[in-house]
PDB file of C-alpha atoms in Angstrom:
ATOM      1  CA  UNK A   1       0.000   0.000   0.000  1.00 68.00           C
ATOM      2  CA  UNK A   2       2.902   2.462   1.037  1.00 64.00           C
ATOM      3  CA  UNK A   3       4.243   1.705  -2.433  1.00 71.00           C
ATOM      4  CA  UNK A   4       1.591   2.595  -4.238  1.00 65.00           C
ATOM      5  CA  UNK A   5       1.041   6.054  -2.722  1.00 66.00           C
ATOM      6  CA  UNK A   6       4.610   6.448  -3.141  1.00 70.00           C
ATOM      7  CA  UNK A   7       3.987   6.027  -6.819  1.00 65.00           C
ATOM      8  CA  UNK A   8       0.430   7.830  -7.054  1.00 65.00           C
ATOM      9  CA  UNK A   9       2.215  10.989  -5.557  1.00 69.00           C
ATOM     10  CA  UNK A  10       5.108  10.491  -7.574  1.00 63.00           C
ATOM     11  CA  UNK A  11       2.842  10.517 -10.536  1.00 65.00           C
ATOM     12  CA  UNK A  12       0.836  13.855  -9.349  1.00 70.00           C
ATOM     13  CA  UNK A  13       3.973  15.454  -8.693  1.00 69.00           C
ATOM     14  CA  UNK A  14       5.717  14.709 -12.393  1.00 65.00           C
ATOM     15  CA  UNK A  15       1.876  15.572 -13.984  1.00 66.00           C
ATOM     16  CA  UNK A  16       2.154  18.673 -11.553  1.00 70.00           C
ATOM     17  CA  UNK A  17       5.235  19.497 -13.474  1.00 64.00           C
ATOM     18  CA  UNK A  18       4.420  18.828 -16.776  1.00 64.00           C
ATOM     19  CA  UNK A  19       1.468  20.670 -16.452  1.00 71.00           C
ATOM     20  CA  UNK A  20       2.797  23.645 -15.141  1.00 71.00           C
ATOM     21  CA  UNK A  21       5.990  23.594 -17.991  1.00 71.00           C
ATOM     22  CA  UNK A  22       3.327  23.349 -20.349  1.00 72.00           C
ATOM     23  CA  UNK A  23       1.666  26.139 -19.083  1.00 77.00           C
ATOM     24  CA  UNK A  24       4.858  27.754 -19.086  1.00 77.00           C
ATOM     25  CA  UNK A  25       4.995  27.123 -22.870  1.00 75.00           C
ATOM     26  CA  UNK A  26       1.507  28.243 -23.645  1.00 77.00           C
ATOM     27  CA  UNK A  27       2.362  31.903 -21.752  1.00 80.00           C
ATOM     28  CA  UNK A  28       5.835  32.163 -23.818  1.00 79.00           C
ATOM     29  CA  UNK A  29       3.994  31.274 -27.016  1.00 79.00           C
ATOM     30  CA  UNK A  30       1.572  34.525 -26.179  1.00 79.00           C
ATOM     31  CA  UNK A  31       4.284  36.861 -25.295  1.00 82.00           C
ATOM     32  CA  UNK A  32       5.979  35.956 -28.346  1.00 80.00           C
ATOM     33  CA  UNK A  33       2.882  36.582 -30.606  1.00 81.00           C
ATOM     34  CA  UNK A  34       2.173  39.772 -28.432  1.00 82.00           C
ATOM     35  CA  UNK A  35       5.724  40.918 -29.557  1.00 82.00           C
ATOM     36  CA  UNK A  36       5.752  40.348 -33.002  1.00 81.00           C
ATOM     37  CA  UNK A  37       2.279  42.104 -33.380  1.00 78.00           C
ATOM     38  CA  UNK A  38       2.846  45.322 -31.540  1.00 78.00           C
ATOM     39  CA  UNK A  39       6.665  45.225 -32.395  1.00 75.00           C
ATOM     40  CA  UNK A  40       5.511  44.340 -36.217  1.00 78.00           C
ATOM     41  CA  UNK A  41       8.196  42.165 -36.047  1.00 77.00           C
ATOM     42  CA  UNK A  42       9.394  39.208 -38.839  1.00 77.00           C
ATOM     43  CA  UNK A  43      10.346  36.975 -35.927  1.00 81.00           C
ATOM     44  CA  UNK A  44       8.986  33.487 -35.861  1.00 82.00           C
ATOM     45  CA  UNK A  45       7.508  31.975 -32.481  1.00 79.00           C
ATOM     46  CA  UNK A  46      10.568  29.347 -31.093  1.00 78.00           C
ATOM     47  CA  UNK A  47      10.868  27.306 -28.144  1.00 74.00           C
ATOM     48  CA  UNK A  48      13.592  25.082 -26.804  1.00 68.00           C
ATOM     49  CA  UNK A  49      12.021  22.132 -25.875  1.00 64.00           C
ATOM     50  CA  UNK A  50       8.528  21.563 -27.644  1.00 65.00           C
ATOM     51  CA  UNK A  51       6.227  18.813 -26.959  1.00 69.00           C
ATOM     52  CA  UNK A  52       3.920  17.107 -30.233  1.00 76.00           C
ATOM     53  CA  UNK A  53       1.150  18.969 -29.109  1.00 75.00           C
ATOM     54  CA  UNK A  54       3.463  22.248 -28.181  1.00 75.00           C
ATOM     55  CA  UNK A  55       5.216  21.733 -31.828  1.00 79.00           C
ATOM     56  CA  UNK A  56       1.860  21.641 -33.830  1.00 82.00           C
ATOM     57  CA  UNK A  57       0.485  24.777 -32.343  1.00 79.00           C
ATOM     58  CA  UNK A  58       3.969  26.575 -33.169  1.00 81.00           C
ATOM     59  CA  UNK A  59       4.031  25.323 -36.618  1.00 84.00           C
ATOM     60  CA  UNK A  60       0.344  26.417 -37.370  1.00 85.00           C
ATOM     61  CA  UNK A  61       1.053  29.514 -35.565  1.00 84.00           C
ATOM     62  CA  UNK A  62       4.111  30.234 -37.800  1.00 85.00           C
ATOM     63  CA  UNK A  63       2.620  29.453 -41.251  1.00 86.00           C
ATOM     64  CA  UNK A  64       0.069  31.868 -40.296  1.00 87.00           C
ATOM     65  CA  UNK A  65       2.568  34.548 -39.626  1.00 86.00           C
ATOM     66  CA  UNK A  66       4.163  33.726 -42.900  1.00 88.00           C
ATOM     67  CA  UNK A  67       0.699  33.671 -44.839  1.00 90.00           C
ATOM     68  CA  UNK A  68       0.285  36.769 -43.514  1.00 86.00           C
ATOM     69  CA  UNK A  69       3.828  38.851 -44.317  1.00 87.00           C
ATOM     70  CA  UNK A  70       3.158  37.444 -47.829  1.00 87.00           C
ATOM     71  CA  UNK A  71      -0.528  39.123 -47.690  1.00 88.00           C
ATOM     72  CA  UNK A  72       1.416  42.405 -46.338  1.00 86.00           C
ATOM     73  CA  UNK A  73       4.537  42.436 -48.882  1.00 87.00           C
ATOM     74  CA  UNK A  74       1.777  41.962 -51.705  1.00 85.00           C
ATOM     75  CA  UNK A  75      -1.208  44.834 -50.182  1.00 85.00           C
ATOM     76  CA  UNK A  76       2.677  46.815 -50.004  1.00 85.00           C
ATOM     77  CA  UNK A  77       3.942  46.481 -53.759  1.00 81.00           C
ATOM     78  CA  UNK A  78      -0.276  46.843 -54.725  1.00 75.00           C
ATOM     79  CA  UNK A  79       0.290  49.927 -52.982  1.00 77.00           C
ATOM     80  CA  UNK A  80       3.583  51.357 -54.532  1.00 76.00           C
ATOM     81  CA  UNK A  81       1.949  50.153 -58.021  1.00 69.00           C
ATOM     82  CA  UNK A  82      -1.003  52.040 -57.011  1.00 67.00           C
ATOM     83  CA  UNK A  83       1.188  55.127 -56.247  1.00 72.00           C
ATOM     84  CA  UNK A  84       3.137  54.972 -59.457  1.00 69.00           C
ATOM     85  CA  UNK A  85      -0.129  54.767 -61.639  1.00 65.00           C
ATOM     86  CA  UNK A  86      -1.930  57.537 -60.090  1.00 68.00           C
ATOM     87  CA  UNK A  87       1.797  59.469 -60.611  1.00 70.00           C
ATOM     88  CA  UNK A  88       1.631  58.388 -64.676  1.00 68.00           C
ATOM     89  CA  UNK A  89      -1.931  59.187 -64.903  1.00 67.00           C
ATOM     90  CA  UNK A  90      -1.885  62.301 -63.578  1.00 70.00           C
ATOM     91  CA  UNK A  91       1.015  63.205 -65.776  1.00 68.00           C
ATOM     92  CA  UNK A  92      -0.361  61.416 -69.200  1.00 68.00           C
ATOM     93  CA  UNK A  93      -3.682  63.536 -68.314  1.00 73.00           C
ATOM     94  CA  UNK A  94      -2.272  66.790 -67.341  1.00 75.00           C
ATOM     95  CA  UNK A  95       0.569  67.361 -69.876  1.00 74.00           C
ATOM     96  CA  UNK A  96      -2.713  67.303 -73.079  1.00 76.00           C
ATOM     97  CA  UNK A  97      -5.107  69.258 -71.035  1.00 80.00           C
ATOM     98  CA  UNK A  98      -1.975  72.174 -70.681  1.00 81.00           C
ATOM     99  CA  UNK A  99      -1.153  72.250 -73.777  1.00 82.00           C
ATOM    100  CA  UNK A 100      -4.675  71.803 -75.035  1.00 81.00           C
ATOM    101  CA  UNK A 101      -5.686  75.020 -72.523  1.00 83.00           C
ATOM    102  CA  UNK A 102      -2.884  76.859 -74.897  1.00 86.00           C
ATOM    103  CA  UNK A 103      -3.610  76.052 -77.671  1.00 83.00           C
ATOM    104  CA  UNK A 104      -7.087  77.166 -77.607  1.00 85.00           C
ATOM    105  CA  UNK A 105      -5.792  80.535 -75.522  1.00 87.00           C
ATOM    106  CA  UNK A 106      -3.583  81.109 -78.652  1.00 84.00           C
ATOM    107  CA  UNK A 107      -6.398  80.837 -81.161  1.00 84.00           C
ATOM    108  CA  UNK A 108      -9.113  83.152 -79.133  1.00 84.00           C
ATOM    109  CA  UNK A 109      -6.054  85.775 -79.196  1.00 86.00           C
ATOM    110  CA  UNK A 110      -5.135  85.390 -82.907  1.00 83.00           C
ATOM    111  CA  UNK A 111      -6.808  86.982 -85.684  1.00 83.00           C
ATOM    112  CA  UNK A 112      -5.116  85.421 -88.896  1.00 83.00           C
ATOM    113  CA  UNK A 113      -8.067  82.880 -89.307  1.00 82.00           C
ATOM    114  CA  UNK A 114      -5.113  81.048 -90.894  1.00 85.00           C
ATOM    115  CA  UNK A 115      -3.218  80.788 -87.427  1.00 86.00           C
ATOM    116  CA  UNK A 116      -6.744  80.744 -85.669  1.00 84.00           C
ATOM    117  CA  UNK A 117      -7.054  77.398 -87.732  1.00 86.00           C
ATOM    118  CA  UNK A 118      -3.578  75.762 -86.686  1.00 87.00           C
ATOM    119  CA  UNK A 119      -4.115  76.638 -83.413  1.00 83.00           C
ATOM    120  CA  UNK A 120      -7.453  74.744 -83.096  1.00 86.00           C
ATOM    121  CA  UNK A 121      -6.310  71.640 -85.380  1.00 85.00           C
ATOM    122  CA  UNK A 122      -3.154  71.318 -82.971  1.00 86.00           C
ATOM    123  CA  UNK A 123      -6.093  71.543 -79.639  1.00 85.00           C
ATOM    124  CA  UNK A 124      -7.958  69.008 -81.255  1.00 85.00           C
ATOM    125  CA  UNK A 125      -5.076  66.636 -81.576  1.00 81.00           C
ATOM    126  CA  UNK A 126      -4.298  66.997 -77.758  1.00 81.00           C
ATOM    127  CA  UNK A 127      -8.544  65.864 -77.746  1.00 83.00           C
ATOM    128  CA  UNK A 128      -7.441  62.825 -79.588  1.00 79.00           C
ATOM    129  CA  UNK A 129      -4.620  61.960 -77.196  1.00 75.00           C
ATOM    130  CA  UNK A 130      -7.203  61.895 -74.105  1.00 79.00           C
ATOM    131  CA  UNK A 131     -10.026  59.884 -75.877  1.00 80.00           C
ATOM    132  CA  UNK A 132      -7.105  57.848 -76.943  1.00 75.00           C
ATOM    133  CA  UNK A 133      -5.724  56.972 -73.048  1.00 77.00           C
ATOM    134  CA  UNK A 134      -9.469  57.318 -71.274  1.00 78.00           C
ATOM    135  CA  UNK A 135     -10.228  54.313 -74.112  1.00 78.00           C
ATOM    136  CA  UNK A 136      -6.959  52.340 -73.420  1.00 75.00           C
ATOM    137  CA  UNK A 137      -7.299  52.800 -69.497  1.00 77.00           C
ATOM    138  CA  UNK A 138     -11.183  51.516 -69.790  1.00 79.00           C
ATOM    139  CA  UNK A 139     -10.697  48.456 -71.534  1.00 82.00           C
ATOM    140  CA  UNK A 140      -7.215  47.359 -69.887  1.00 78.00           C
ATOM    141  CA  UNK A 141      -9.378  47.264 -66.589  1.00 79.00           C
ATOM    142  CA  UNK A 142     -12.303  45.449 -68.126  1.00 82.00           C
ATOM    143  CA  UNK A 143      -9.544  42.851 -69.100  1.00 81.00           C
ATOM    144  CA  UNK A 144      -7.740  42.638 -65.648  1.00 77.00           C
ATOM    145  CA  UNK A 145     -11.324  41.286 -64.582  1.00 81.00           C
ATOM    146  CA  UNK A 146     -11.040  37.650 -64.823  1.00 82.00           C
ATOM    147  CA  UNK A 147     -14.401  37.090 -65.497  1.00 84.00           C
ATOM    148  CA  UNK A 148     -14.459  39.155 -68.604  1.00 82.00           C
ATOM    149  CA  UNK A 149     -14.013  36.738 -71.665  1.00 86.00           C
ATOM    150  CA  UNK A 150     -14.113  37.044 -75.291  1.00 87.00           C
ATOM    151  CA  UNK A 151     -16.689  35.413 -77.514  1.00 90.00           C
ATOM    152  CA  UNK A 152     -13.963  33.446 -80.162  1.00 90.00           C
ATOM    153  CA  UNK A 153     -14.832  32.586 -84.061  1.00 91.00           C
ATOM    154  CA  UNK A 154     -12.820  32.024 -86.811  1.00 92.00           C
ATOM    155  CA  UNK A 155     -11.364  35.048 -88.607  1.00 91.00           C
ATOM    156  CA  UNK A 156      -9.110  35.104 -91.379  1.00 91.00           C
ATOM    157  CA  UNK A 157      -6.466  37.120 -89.773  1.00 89.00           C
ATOM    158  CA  UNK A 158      -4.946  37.942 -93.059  1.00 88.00           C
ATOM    159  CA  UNK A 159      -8.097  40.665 -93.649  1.00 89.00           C
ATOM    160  CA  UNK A 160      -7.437  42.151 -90.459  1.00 90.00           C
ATOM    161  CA  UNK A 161      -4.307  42.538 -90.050  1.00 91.00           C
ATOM    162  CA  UNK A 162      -3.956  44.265 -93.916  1.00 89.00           C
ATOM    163  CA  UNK A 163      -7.077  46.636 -92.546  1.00 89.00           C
ATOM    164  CA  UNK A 164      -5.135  47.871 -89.619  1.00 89.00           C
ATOM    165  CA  UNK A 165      -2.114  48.493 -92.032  1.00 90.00           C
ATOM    166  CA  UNK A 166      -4.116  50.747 -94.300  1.00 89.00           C
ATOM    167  CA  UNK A 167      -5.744  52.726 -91.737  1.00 88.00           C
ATOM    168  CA  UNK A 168      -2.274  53.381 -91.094  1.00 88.00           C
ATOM    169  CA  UNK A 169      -1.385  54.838 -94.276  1.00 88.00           C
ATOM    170  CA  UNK A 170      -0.642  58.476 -93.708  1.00 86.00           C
ATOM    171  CA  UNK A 171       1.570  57.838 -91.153  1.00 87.00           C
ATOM    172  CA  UNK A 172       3.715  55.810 -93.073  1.00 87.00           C
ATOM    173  CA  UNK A 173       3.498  58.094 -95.738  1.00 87.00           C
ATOM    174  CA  UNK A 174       4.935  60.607 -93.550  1.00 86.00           C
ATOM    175  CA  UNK A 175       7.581  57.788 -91.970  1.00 83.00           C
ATOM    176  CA  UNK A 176       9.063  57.276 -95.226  1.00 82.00           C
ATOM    177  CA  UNK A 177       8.741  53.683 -95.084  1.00 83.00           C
ATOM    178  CA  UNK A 178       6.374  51.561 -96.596  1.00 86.00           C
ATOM    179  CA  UNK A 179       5.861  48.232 -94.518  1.00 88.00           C
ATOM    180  CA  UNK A 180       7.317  45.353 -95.798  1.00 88.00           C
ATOM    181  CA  UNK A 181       5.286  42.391 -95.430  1.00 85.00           C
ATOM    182  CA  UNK A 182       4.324  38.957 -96.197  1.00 83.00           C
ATOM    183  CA  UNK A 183       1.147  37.297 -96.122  1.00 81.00           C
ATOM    184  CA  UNK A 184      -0.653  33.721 -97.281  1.00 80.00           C
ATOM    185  CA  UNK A 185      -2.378  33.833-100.542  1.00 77.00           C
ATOM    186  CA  UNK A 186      -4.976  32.170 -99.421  1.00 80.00           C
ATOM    187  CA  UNK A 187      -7.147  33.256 -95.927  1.00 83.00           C
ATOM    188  CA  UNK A 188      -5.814  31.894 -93.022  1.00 85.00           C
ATOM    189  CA  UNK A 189      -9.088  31.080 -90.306  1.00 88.00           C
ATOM    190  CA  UNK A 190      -7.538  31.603 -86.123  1.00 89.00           C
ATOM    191  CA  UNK A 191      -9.563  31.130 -83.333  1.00 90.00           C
ATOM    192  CA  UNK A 192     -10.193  34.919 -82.085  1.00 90.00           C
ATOM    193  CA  UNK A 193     -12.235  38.215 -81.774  1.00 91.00           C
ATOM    194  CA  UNK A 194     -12.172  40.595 -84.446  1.00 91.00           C
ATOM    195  CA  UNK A 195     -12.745  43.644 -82.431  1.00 90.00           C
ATOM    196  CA  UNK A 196      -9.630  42.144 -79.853  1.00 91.00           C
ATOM    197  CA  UNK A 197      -7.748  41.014 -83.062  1.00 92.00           C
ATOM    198  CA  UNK A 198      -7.773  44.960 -84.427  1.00 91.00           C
ATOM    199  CA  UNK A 199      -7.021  46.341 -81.293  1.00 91.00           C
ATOM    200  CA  UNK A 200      -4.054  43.952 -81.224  1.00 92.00           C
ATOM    201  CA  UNK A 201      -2.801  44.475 -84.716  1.00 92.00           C
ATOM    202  CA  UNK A 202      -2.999  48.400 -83.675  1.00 90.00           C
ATOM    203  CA  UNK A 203      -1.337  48.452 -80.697  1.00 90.00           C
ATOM    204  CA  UNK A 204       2.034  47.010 -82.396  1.00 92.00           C
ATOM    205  CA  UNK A 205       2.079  49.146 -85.299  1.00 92.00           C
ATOM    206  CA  UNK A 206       1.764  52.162 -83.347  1.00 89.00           C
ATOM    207  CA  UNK A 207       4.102  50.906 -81.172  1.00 87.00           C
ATOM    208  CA  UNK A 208       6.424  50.853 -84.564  1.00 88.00           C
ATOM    209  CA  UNK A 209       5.637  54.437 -84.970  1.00 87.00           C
ATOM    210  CA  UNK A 210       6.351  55.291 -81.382  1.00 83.00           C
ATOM    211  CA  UNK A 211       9.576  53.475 -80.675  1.00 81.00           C
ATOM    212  CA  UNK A 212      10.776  52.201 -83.784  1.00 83.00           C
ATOM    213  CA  UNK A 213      12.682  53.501 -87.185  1.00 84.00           C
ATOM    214  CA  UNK A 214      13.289  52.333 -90.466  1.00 87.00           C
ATOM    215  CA  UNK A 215      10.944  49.315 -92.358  1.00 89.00           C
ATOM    216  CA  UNK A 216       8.330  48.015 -90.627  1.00 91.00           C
ATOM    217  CA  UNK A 217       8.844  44.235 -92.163  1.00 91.00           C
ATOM    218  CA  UNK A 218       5.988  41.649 -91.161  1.00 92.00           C
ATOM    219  CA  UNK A 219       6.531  38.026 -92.057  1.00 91.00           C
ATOM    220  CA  UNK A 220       3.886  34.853 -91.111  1.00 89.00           C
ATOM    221  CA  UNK A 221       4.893  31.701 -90.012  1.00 88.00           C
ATOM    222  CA  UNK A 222       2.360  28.647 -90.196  1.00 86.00           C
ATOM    223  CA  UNK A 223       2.969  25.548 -87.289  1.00 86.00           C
ATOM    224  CA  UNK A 224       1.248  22.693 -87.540  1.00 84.00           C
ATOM    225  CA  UNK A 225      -1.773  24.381 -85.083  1.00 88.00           C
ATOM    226  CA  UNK A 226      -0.529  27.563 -85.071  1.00 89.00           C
ATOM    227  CA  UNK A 227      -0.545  30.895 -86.870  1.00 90.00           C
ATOM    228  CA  UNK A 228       2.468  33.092 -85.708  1.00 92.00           C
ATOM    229  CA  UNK A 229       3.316  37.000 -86.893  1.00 92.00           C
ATOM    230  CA  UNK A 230       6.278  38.599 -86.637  1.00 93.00           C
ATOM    231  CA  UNK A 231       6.500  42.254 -86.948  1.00 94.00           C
ATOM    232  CA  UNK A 232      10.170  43.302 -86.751  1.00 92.00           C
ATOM    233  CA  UNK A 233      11.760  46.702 -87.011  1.00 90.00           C
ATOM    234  CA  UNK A 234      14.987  48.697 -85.811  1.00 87.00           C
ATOM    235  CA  UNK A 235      14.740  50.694 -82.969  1.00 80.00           C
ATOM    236  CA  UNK A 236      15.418  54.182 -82.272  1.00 75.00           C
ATOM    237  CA  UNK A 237      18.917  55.131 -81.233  1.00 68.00           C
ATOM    238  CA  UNK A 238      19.665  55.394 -77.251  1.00 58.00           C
ATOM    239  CA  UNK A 239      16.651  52.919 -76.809  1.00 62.00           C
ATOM    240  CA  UNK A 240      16.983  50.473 -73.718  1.00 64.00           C
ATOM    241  CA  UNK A 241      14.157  47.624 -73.518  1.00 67.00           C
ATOM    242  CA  UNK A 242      13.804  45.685 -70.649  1.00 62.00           C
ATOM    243  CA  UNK A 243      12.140  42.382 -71.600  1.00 60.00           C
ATOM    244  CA  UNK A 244      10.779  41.939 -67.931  1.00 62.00           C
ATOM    245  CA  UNK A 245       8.624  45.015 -67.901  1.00 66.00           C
ATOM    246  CA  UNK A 246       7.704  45.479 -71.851  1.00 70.00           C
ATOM    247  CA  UNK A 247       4.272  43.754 -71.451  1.00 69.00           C
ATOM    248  CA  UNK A 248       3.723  45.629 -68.097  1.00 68.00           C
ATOM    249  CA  UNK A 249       1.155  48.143 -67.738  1.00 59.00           C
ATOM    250  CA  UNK A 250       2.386  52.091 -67.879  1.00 56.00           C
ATOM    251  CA  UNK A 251       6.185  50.369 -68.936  1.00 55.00           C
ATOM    252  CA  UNK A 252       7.787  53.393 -71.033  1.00 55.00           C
ATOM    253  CA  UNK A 253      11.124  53.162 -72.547  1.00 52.00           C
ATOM    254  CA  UNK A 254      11.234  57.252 -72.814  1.00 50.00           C
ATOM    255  CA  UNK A 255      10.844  58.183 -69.476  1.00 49.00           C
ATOM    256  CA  UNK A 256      10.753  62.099 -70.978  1.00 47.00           C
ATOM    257  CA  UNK A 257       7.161  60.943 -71.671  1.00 47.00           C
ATOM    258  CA  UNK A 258       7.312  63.276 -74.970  1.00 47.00           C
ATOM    259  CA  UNK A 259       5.809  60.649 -77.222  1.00 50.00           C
ATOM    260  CA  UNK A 260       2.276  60.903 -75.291  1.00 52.00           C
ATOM    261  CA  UNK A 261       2.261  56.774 -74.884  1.00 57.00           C
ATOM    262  CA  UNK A 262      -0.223  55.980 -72.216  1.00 59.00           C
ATOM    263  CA  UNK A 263       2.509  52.404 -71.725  1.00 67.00           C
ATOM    264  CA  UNK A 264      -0.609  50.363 -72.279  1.00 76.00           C
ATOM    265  CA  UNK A 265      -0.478  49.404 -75.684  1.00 79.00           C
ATOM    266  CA  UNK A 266       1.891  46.321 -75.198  1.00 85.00           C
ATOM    267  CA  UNK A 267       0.007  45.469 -72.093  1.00 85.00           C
ATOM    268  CA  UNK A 268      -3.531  45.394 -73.976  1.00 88.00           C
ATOM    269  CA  UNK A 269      -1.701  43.256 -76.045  1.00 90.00           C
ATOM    270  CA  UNK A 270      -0.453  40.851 -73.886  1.00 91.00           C
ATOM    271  CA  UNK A 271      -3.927  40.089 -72.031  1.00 90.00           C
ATOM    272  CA  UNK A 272      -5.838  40.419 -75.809  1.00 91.00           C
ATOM    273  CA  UNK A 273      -3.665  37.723 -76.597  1.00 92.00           C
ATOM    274  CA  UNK A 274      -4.096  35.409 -73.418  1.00 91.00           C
ATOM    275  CA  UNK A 275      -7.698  35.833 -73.526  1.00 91.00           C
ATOM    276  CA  UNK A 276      -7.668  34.455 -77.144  1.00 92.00           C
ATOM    277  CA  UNK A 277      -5.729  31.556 -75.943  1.00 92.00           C
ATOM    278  CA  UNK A 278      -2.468  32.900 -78.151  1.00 91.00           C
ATOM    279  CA  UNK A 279       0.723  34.488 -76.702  1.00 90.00           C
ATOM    280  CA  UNK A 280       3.143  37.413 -77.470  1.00 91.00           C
ATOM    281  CA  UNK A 281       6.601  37.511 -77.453  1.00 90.00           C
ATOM    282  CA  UNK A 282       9.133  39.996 -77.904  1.00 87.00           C
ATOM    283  CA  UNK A 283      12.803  39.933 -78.663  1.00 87.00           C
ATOM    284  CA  UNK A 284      16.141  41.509 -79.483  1.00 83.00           C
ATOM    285  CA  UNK A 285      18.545  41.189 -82.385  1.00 78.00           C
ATOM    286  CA  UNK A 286      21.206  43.318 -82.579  1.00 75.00           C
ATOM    287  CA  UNK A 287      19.322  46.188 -82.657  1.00 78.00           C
ATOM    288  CA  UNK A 288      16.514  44.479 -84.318  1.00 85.00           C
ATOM    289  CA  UNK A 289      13.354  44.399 -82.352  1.00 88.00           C
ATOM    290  CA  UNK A 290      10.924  41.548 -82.691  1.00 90.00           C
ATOM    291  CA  UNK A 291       7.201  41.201 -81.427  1.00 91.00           C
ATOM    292  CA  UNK A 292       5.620  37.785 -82.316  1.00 92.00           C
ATOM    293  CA  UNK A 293       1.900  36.679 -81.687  1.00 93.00           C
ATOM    294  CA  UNK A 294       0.864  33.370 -81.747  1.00 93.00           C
ATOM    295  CA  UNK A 295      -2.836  32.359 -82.757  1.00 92.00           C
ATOM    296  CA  UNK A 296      -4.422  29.104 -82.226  1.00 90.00           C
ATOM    297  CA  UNK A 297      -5.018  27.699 -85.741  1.00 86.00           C
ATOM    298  CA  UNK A 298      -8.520  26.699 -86.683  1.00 85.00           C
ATOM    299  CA  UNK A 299     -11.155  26.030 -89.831  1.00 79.00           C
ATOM    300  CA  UNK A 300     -13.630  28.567 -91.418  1.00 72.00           C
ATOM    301  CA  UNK A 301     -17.282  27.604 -89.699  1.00 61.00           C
ATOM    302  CA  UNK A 302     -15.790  25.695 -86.828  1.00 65.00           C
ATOM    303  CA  UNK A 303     -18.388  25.765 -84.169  1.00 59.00           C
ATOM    304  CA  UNK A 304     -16.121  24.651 -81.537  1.00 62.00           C
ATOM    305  CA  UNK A 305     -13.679  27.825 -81.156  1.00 63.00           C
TER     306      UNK A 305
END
């Protein structure tokens, strides 16, 4: 009998102990987490000795810390991209509505009807340049919405593309340069949206005209299910491209902002393309610079696009 309460108290003594260590461990895992929330601290929760029960509730407790810093670095670099965009607006917005404001001043002052006439043909330019970047900045946010999709078909991509070219034709008139370009004889049927397509097609070739110099030389290239375009041209002297920012929204190579680029053509581009189920790619040769788009290949009347 004397043994046994020997052991019994034995027992309630070491389960006195281990309750009161764990204890212990429960009231250092609070102080920690206490700490690192008022200190906004990157510390993780450690013990020395850490039962399985102990351990578990440390290791949850420390993946939700690190869920959580990634949740803050991200909400931080949405923030700075926030920042810079209401910075670029501001400036895109501001520098045509100055310059429109003068324009306009000079042409109530003048009275050559001549110079009256400039004056208000160089304001309604500026006009063009805002409807231009309120029309780019509207539909690159419908596209960041995952939910928006495009209704695909086949098009013969030859027609559109040679449409966008020739509504181009005064300013390559004024370039200098006729395009060079090759195209099937025959149509050539991708799955796509003809509205998207255009907008696609016109966002590179004015992105020729903004960055670029010399011929403007497009070439096809037919894959067993795909339809690729290149459109290659050299660039303008003193030009620096990085690759890893080129299909990024507001990404401007002349940071003097002179050309009156809203930096969302190549963007556009880039999520056009992914909601058609194609891809763009750009590239560097020397100094000649390369955009390719990649269409997925399909038959006049398909019904499956």
């Amino acid at each position: 009998m004397l043994i046994a309460l020997i052991l019994l108290s034995v027992a309630l003594t070491i389960q006195t102990i281990y309750l009161l260590y764990y204890k212990k461990q429960i009231k250092d895992i609070g102080n920690q987490l206490s700490f690192i929330s008022k200190h906004n601290s990157f510390k993780f929760i450690q013990t020395q000795i850490k039962p399985k029960e102990i351990s578990r509730l440390i290791d949850l407790c420390n993946t939700l810390l690190r869920n959580q810093r990634e949740l803050n670095q991200e909400f931080i670099k949405k923030s700075e991209e926030i920042n810079a965009t209401i910075v670029s607006l501001s400036h895109d917005i501001r520098t045509p509505i100055t310059s429109l404001d003068g324009y306009l001043q000079l042409a109530k002052r003048s009275e050559d009807v001549e110079e009256k006439t400039q004056y208000v043909t160089m304001a309604q330019t500026r006009i063009t340049q805002m409807t231009t970047l309120v029309d780019e900045l509207f539909l690159y946010t419908k596209l960041q919405n995952p939910d928006y999709t495009l209704e695909l078909e086949p098009i013969d991509i030859s027609n559109v593309l040679k449409r966008r070219l020739f509504s181009f034709l005064d300013e390559f008139s004024r370039n200098g340069d006729e395009p060079d370009f090759i195209l099937p004889e025959s149509s050539i049927y991708i799955a796509g949206h003809e509205s998207a397509l255009e907008r696609v097609c016109e966002n590179i070739i004015r992105n020729y005209f903004l960055h670029g110099e010399g011929t403007l030389t497009i070439r096809y290239e037919e894959k067993e299910n795909e339809i690729l375009f290149h459109f290659t041209n050299l660039l303008k002297r003193s030009q620096l491209i990085n690759f890893d920012k080129i299909f990024t929204r507001f990404y401007k190579e002349d940071p003097s902002r002179t050309n009156h680029s809203s930096g969302l053509g190549l963007s556009i581009v880039k999520s056009l393309m992914e909601k058609m189920n194609g891809f763009v790619h750009a590239d560097l040769k020397g100094n000649q610079f390369c955009i390719s788009v990649a269409f997925i290949k399909t038959e006049k009347g398909n019904k499956d696009v």
